[in-house]
Amino acid sequence: RRLAVLGSTGSIGRSALDVARRMPDRLKVTVLAAAGNWRELLAQVREFRPRVVALADEEAAGKIGPELNDDVTLLAARRISAD
């Protein structure tokens, strides 16, 4: 089964990744998403090798982007002005 973990750097997300870590024959992490903790997210990316990585913080996405392999799709939220 393919698994997308939203909030992967938070406590529930880390718990979900612990389950995936114990069941590599049954679960494949294909998407990791976080708010802004790009350093922890990068460590998760290196371990689980997802196809898609998403960050809610555009600045954090700019920091993690250069560290990702070319086969990883990076998504970042954009701030939309209320004007």
Coordinates of C-alpha atoms in Angstrom, one line a residue:
R1 CA 0.0 0.0 0.0
R2 CA 1.1 3.5 -0.8
L3 CA 1.1 6.0 2.1
A4 CA 0.9 9.8 2.2
V5 CA 1.8 11.3 5.5
L6 CA 0.5 14.8 6.1
G7 CA 2.2 16.5 9.0
S8 CA 5.0 14.0 8.9
T9 CA 7.2 16.1 11.3
G10 CA 4.5 16.3 14.0
S11 CA 3.9 13.7 16.7
I12 CA 1.1 11.9 14.8
G13 CA 3.1 11.9 11.6
R14 CA 6.2 10.6 13.2
S15 CA 4.1 7.8 14.8
A16 CA 2.7 6.9 11.3
L17 CA 6.2 6.8 10.0
D18 CA 7.2 4.4 12.8
V19 CA 4.5 2.1 11.6
A20 CA 5.7 2.3 8.0
R21 CA 9.3 1.7 9.2
R22 CA 8.1 -1.6 10.9
M23 CA 6.2 -2.7 7.9
P24 CA 8.3 -1.9 4.8
D25 CA 7.0 -5.0 3.0
R26 CA 3.4 -3.7 3.3
L27 CA 3.7 0.1 3.3
K28 CA 5.5 2.4 0.9
V29 CA 5.7 6.1 1.8
T30 CA 5.1 8.0 -1.4
V31 CA 4.2 11.5 -0.1
L32 CA 5.5 13.4 2.9
A33 CA 4.1 16.8 3.9
A34 CA 5.0 19.2 6.6
A35 CA 4.3 22.8 7.7
G36 CA 7.9 24.2 7.9
N37 CA 10.3 21.9 9.7
W38 CA 12.4 21.3 6.6
R39 CA 15.4 19.8 8.4
E40 CA 13.4 16.9 9.9
L41 CA 11.5 16.5 6.7
L42 CA 14.7 16.2 4.8
A43 CA 15.8 13.4 7.1
Q44 CA 12.5 11.6 6.5
V45 CA 12.9 12.1 2.7
R46 CA 16.4 10.5 2.9
E47 CA 15.0 7.5 4.8
F48 CA 11.7 6.9 3.0
R49 CA 12.5 8.2 -0.5
P50 CA 9.0 9.5 -1.3
R51 CA 8.1 10.6 -4.8
V52 CA 6.4 13.9 -3.6
V53 CA 7.4 16.3 -0.8
A54 CA 5.2 19.2 0.2
L55 CA 5.7 22.1 2.6
A56 CA 3.2 24.8 3.7
D57 CA 6.1 27.3 4.2
E58 CA 7.4 28.5 0.9
E59 CA 10.6 29.7 2.4
A60 CA 11.3 26.3 3.9
A61 CA 10.6 24.7 0.5
G62 CA 13.3 26.9 -0.9
K63 CA 15.8 25.5 1.6
I64 CA 14.9 21.9 1.1
G65 CA 14.6 22.0 -2.7
P66 CA 18.4 22.0 -3.5
E67 CA 18.8 18.9 -1.2
L68 CA 16.3 16.8 -3.1
N69 CA 17.0 14.4 -5.9
D70 CA 15.7 15.2 -9.4
D71 CA 13.1 12.4 -9.2
V72 CA 11.3 14.0 -6.2
T73 CA 8.5 16.5 -6.9
L74 CA 8.5 19.4 -4.4
L75 CA 5.3 21.3 -3.8
A76 CA 5.1 24.5 -1.8
A77 CA 2.1 26.6 -0.6
R78 CA 2.1 30.1 -1.9
R79 CA 0.8 33.0 0.2
I80 CA -2.2 34.6 -1.3
S81 CA -2.8 38.3 -0.5
A82 CA -6.3 39.2 0.8
D83 CA -6.2 42.4 -1.3

